[in-house]
């Protein structure tokens, strides 16, 4: 009898643990009981929808077509704020979209560093942007720029990589560089990132349990803000649409972002070759030297290893530099016109 009770207790505890590890089902936009569809959306070949937002001049009249890829805990509304005057002057069409699981875009059941690049390519085709387009990605969206340079280089006219998240396990990173960057994180973020890489199945539980401090990025810990970022957070942190960003469930946007971004890649950006060796475009890498969220050391090293990358380091800026006044226009001019 005792062994039966012990076995029953074991099964009960195992079932309870399993339930704790499983994220709730996503609240799919447009489904019964789910959030309503309010955005323009396009349907991908696999049946998923991507929500998008267009700005600037009409694409039929545009000289330049740019797709913006947002960062962690963001959405289509967080596109680079290019001034209307510059958009009109240069003929810029800007397309932003909710990455899978964010806002009103359906979650990807099997997200990977490659799948998002292919989603971007299909989005461009669905909206008839033509054979080539420019890309700008910020933070986690900046990391995605490397994937696009790997998987769809033939579709790109130029790329701007803004404050990109880095994967500490990329091959080719010297141990002193990766460890230096690693220890610039808060201890709680070291653990959150470590879990995402080594125990991805535990990511949901780790970031929702109350026993240990989880990701300070998700919690908007003010300790991560540089002096400049603290000023900009008044603008970035008071977005009226913030609830919409995570409305389908944090696991399907934030946690999966971490699992992919810090996951096990089969290649490294350090292996990339110049996609614009013929001089028809450029890759620009921007990073704030005072970034306390994404250590600048990884961008510095990548720019040294890839001499074809045009590196811009902003000495007094933190992570949120793209939000600063006039920075969006400066980034776009650099990308499209080559201005420094």
Coordinates of C-alpha atoms in Angstrom, one line a residue:
X1 CA 0.0 0.0 0.0
X2 CA 2.8 2.4 0.9
X3 CA 4.4 2.1 -2.6
X4 CA 1.1 2.7 -4.2
X5 CA 0.7 5.9 -2.2
X6 CA 4.3 7.0 -3.1
X7 CA 3.7 6.3 -6.7
X8 CA 0.4 8.2 -6.7
X9 CA 2.2 11.1 -5.0
X10 CA 5.0 11.0 -7.6
X11 CA 2.5 11.0 -10.5
X12 CA 0.6 13.9 -8.9
X13 CA 3.7 16.0 -8.4
X14 CA 5.0 15.2 -11.9
X15 CA 1.6 16.2 -13.4
X16 CA 1.7 19.4 -11.3
X17 CA 5.2 20.2 -12.5
X18 CA 4.3 19.5 -16.1
X19 CA 1.3 21.9 -15.8
X20 CA 3.6 24.6 -14.4
X21 CA 6.0 24.3 -17.3
X22 CA 3.4 24.5 -20.0
X23 CA 2.4 28.0 -21.3
X24 CA -1.3 28.7 -21.7
X25 CA -2.7 28.5 -25.2
X26 CA -2.3 31.7 -27.3
X27 CA -5.2 34.1 -27.5
X28 CA -5.2 34.2 -31.3
X29 CA -6.3 37.5 -32.8
X30 CA -9.7 37.1 -34.6
X31 CA -10.5 33.7 -33.0
X32 CA -13.5 33.1 -30.7
X33 CA -12.7 34.8 -27.4
X34 CA -9.5 36.3 -28.8
X35 CA -8.6 40.0 -29.4
X36 CA -10.2 41.6 -32.4
X37 CA -8.5 42.3 -35.7
X38 CA -7.9 46.0 -36.1
X39 CA -4.8 46.1 -38.3
X40 CA -4.2 45.5 -42.0
X41 CA -3.0 41.9 -42.3
X42 CA -1.6 39.6 -45.0
X43 CA -1.9 35.8 -45.2
X44 CA 1.3 33.8 -45.5
X45 CA 1.6 30.5 -47.4
X46 CA 1.3 28.5 -44.2
X47 CA -1.9 30.2 -43.2
X48 CA -0.5 32.6 -40.6
X49 CA -1.3 36.3 -40.8
X50 CA 1.1 39.2 -40.3
X51 CA -0.2 42.6 -39.3
X52 CA 1.5 45.5 -40.9
X53 CA 1.5 49.3 -41.0
X54 CA 2.5 51.5 -44.0
X55 CA 3.8 55.1 -43.9
X56 CA 5.7 57.6 -46.0
X57 CA 4.9 58.0 -49.6
X58 CA 2.7 55.5 -51.5
X59 CA 4.8 52.5 -52.6
X60 CA 3.9 53.0 -56.2
X61 CA 5.6 56.3 -56.1
X62 CA 8.5 55.4 -53.8
X63 CA 12.1 55.6 -54.8
X64 CA 13.1 53.7 -51.6
X65 CA 11.2 50.9 -49.9
X66 CA 12.2 50.1 -46.3
X67 CA 10.9 47.3 -44.1
X68 CA 11.4 48.0 -40.4
X69 CA 11.8 45.1 -37.9
X70 CA 10.9 46.0 -34.3
X71 CA 12.6 44.9 -31.2
X72 CA 11.7 43.0 -28.0
X73 CA 8.4 43.8 -26.4
X74 CA 7.4 46.1 -29.3
X75 CA 5.2 46.1 -32.4
X76 CA 4.4 47.7 -35.8
X77 CA 3.8 51.1 -34.2
X78 CA 7.4 51.2 -33.0
X79 CA 8.8 51.8 -36.4
X80 CA 11.6 54.3 -36.9
X81 CA 10.0 57.8 -36.8
X82 CA 11.2 59.1 -40.1
X83 CA 10.1 62.7 -40.6
X84 CA 7.4 63.3 -43.2
X85 CA 9.6 65.9 -44.8
X86 CA 12.4 63.5 -45.4
X87 CA 10.0 60.8 -46.6
X88 CA 8.6 63.2 -49.2
X89 CA 12.0 64.6 -50.1
X90 CA 13.6 61.2 -50.8
X91 CA 10.5 59.3 -51.7
X92 CA 10.5 56.8 -48.8
X93 CA 7.9 54.1 -48.3
X94 CA 8.2 52.5 -44.8
X95 CA 6.6 49.2 -43.9
X96 CA 6.6 47.9 -40.4
X97 CA 4.9 44.8 -39.1
X98 CA 4.2 42.8 -35.9
X99 CA 6.6 40.0 -35.7
X100 CA 5.0 36.5 -35.1
X101 CA 3.2 36.3 -31.8
X102 CA 3.3 40.1 -31.2
X103 CA 0.4 42.4 -31.5
X104 CA -2.0 41.1 -34.2
X105 CA 0.4 38.7 -36.0
X106 CA -0.3 35.0 -35.5
X107 CA 2.4 33.1 -33.6
X108 CA 4.8 30.9 -35.5
X109 CA 4.4 27.3 -34.2
X110 CA 8.1 26.6 -35.0
X111 CA 10.0 29.9 -34.9
X112 CA 13.7 30.0 -35.8
X113 CA 16.3 32.5 -36.8
X114 CA 15.6 31.5 -40.5
X115 CA 11.8 31.5 -40.4
X116 CA 11.6 35.2 -39.6
X117 CA 13.8 36.1 -42.6
X118 CA 11.6 34.0 -44.8
X119 CA 8.5 35.7 -43.3
X120 CA 10.0 39.1 -44.2
X121 CA 10.6 38.0 -47.8
X122 CA 7.1 36.7 -48.1
X123 CA 5.6 39.9 -46.6
X124 CA 7.5 41.9 -49.2
X125 CA 6.2 39.7 -52.0
X126 CA 2.6 39.8 -50.7
X127 CA 2.7 43.6 -50.7
X128 CA 4.5 43.7 -54.1
X129 CA 7.5 45.7 -53.0
X130 CA 9.5 44.5 -55.9
X131 CA 12.7 42.4 -56.2
X132 CA 14.7 44.4 -53.6
X133 CA 14.2 46.5 -50.5
X134 CA 16.0 48.1 -47.6
X135 CA 15.9 46.7 -44.1
X136 CA 16.2 48.4 -40.7
X137 CA 16.1 46.4 -37.5
X138 CA 16.3 47.5 -33.9
X139 CA 17.4 45.5 -30.8
X140 CA 16.1 42.0 -31.2
X141 CA 15.0 43.1 -34.7
X142 CA 18.6 44.1 -35.2
X143 CA 19.8 40.6 -34.5
X144 CA 17.3 39.4 -37.2
X145 CA 19.2 41.6 -39.7
X146 CA 22.0 39.0 -39.6
X147 CA 19.6 36.3 -40.4
X148 CA 18.3 38.3 -43.4
X149 CA 21.8 38.8 -44.6
X150 CA 22.3 35.1 -44.3
X151 CA 19.1 33.8 -45.9
X152 CA 17.7 36.5 -48.2
X153 CA 20.8 38.6 -49.3
X154 CA 19.6 38.6 -52.9
X155 CA 16.5 40.6 -51.8
X156 CA 18.4 43.4 -50.0
X157 CA 19.4 46.9 -51.2
X158 CA 21.0 47.9 -47.9
X159 CA 20.7 47.1 -44.2
X160 CA 20.8 49.2 -41.0
X161 CA 21.4 47.2 -37.8
X162 CA 20.5 49.2 -34.7
X163 CA 21.7 48.2 -31.2
X164 CA 21.4 44.5 -32.1
X165 CA 21.0 41.8 -29.5
X166 CA 23.9 39.4 -29.6
X167 CA 24.1 35.6 -29.0
X168 CA 26.9 34.9 -26.5
X169 CA 27.3 31.4 -28.0
X170 CA 27.9 32.4 -31.6
X171 CA 30.9 30.5 -33.0
X172 CA 33.9 32.7 -33.7
X173 CA 33.5 34.9 -30.7
X174 CA 36.6 34.8 -28.6
X175 CA 35.9 33.7 -25.0
X176 CA 37.2 37.0 -23.6
X177 CA 34.8 39.0 -25.7
X178 CA 31.7 36.9 -25.0
X179 CA 32.5 36.7 -21.3
X180 CA 33.2 40.4 -21.0
X181 CA 29.8 41.0 -22.6
X182 CA 28.2 38.4 -20.5
X183 CA 29.2 39.9 -17.2
X184 CA 27.9 43.3 -18.2
X185 CA 24.5 41.9 -17.8
X186 CA 22.7 41.9 -14.4
X187 CA 23.0 38.5 -12.7
X188 CA 19.2 37.9 -13.1
X189 CA 19.5 38.5 -16.8
X190 CA 22.5 36.1 -17.1
X191 CA 20.3 33.4 -15.6
X192 CA 17.3 34.2 -17.9
X193 CA 19.5 34.1 -21.0
X194 CA 21.3 30.9 -19.8
X195 CA 17.9 29.2 -19.4
X196 CA 16.8 30.3 -22.8
X197 CA 19.9 28.8 -24.4
X198 CA 20.4 25.6 -22.4
X199 CA 16.9 24.8 -21.1
X200 CA 14.5 26.5 -23.6
X201 CA 11.6 24.3 -22.4
X202 CA 12.0 26.0 -19.0
X203 CA 11.8 29.6 -20.4
X204 CA 8.1 30.1 -19.8
X205 CA 8.3 28.9 -16.2
X206 CA 11.5 30.8 -15.4
X207 CA 10.0 34.1 -16.5
X208 CA 6.7 33.6 -14.7
X209 CA 7.7 32.0 -11.4
X210 CA 8.1 34.0 -8.3
X211 CA 10.9 32.1 -6.6
X212 CA 13.8 33.8 -8.4
X213 CA 14.2 37.1 -10.1
X214 CA 13.5 36.7 -13.8
X215 CA 14.4 38.9 -16.8
X216 CA 14.8 42.5 -15.8
X217 CA 14.2 43.5 -19.4
X218 CA 10.7 42.1 -19.3
X219 CA 10.2 43.8 -15.9
X220 CA 11.5 47.2 -17.3
X221 CA 14.0 47.4 -14.5
X222 CA 15.3 51.1 -14.4
X223 CA 18.8 49.8 -13.5
X224 CA 19.1 49.0 -17.2
X225 CA 18.7 52.6 -18.3
X226 CA 21.7 54.8 -19.1
X227 CA 21.4 58.5 -18.4
X228 CA 20.2 59.2 -22.0
X229 CA 17.8 56.1 -22.0
X230 CA 16.2 57.4 -18.8
X231 CA 15.2 60.5 -20.6
X232 CA 14.0 58.7 -23.7
X233 CA 12.0 56.2 -21.6
X234 CA 9.4 58.9 -20.9
X235 CA 8.6 58.6 -24.6
X236 CA 9.2 54.9 -25.2
X237 CA 7.7 53.6 -21.9
X238 CA 4.4 55.5 -22.1
X239 CA 3.1 53.9 -25.3
X240 CA -0.7 53.8 -25.2
X241 CA -0.7 50.5 -27.1
X242 CA 1.5 48.5 -24.8
X243 CA -1.2 46.1 -23.7
X244 CA -1.8 45.1 -27.4
X245 CA 1.9 44.1 -27.8
X246 CA 1.6 41.0 -25.4
X247 CA -2.1 40.4 -25.9
X248 CA -1.7 36.9 -27.4
X249 CA 0.4 35.7 -24.4
X250 CA 3.9 36.5 -23.3
X251 CA 5.2 33.1 -24.2
X252 CA 4.4 33.5 -27.9
X253 CA 6.2 36.8 -28.2
X254 CA 8.7 37.6 -25.4
X255 CA 9.8 34.1 -24.3
X256 CA 10.0 32.7 -27.9
X257 CA 12.0 35.8 -28.8
X258 CA 14.5 34.8 -26.1
X259 CA 14.5 31.1 -27.1
X260 CA 15.4 32.0 -30.7
X261 CA 17.6 35.0 -30.2
X262 CA 19.8 33.2 -27.5
X263 CA 19.2 29.7 -28.9
X264 CA 21.6 27.4 -30.7
X265 CA 22.3 28.7 -34.1
X266 CA 23.9 26.6 -36.8
X267 CA 26.0 29.5 -38.0
X268 CA 27.4 32.8 -36.9
X269 CA 27.2 36.4 -38.3
X270 CA 31.0 36.3 -38.2
X271 CA 30.9 33.8 -41.1
X272 CA 28.9 36.2 -43.3
X273 CA 30.4 37.5 -46.6
X274 CA 29.8 41.0 -48.0
X275 CA 26.4 40.8 -49.8
X276 CA 27.1 44.0 -51.5
X277 CA 30.6 43.3 -52.8
X278 CA 29.7 45.0 -56.0
X279 CA 29.1 48.3 -54.2
X280 CA 25.4 48.4 -54.8
X281 CA 24.6 48.7 -51.1
X282 CA 25.9 48.8 -47.5
X283 CA 25.4 47.3 -44.1
X284 CA 25.4 49.9 -41.4
X285 CA 25.8 48.9 -37.7
X286 CA 24.8 51.4 -35.0
X287 CA 25.3 51.0 -31.3
X288 CA 25.3 53.3 -28.2
X289 CA 28.5 53.1 -26.1
X290 CA 26.4 53.5 -22.9
X291 CA 24.0 50.7 -23.7
X292 CA 23.2 48.8 -20.5
X293 CA 20.7 46.5 -22.1
X294 CA 22.8 45.1 -25.0
X295 CA 26.6 45.3 -24.4
X296 CA 28.3 47.2 -27.1
X297 CA 31.4 45.0 -27.0
X298 CA 29.8 42.4 -29.4
X299 CA 29.0 45.0 -32.0
X300 CA 32.5 46.4 -31.8
X301 CA 34.0 42.9 -32.3
X302 CA 31.7 42.1 -35.2
X303 CA 32.5 45.4 -36.9
X304 CA 36.2 44.6 -36.6
X305 CA 35.8 41.1 -38.0
X306 CA 33.6 42.2 -40.9
X307 CA 35.4 45.2 -42.5
X308 CA 32.5 45.7 -45.0
X309 CA 30.2 46.7 -42.2
X310 CA 30.0 50.5 -41.7
X311 CA 30.2 51.0 -37.9
X312 CA 28.7 53.9 -36.1
X313 CA 29.3 54.1 -32.3
X314 CA 27.4 56.8 -30.4
X315 CA 29.6 57.7 -27.4
X316 CA 26.9 59.2 -25.2
X317 CA 23.9 57.1 -26.3
X318 CA 22.3 54.1 -24.7
X319 CA 20.0 51.4 -26.1
X320 CA 17.1 53.7 -27.1
X321 CA 19.1 56.0 -29.4
X322 CA 16.8 55.4 -32.4
X323 CA 14.0 57.1 -30.4
X324 CA 16.0 60.3 -29.9
X325 CA 15.0 63.4 -31.9
X326 CA 16.4 63.5 -35.4
X327 CA 18.2 60.1 -35.1
X328 CA 15.7 58.4 -37.3
X329 CA 16.4 60.8 -40.2
X330 CA 20.2 60.5 -39.6
X331 CA 20.0 56.7 -39.7
X332 CA 17.9 56.7 -42.9
X333 CA 20.2 59.2 -44.7
X334 CA 23.2 57.1 -43.8
X335 CA 21.5 54.0 -45.2
X336 CA 20.1 55.5 -48.4
X337 CA 22.6 58.3 -49.2
X338 CA 25.7 57.2 -47.5
X339 CA 25.8 60.3 -45.2
X340 CA 27.9 59.8 -42.0

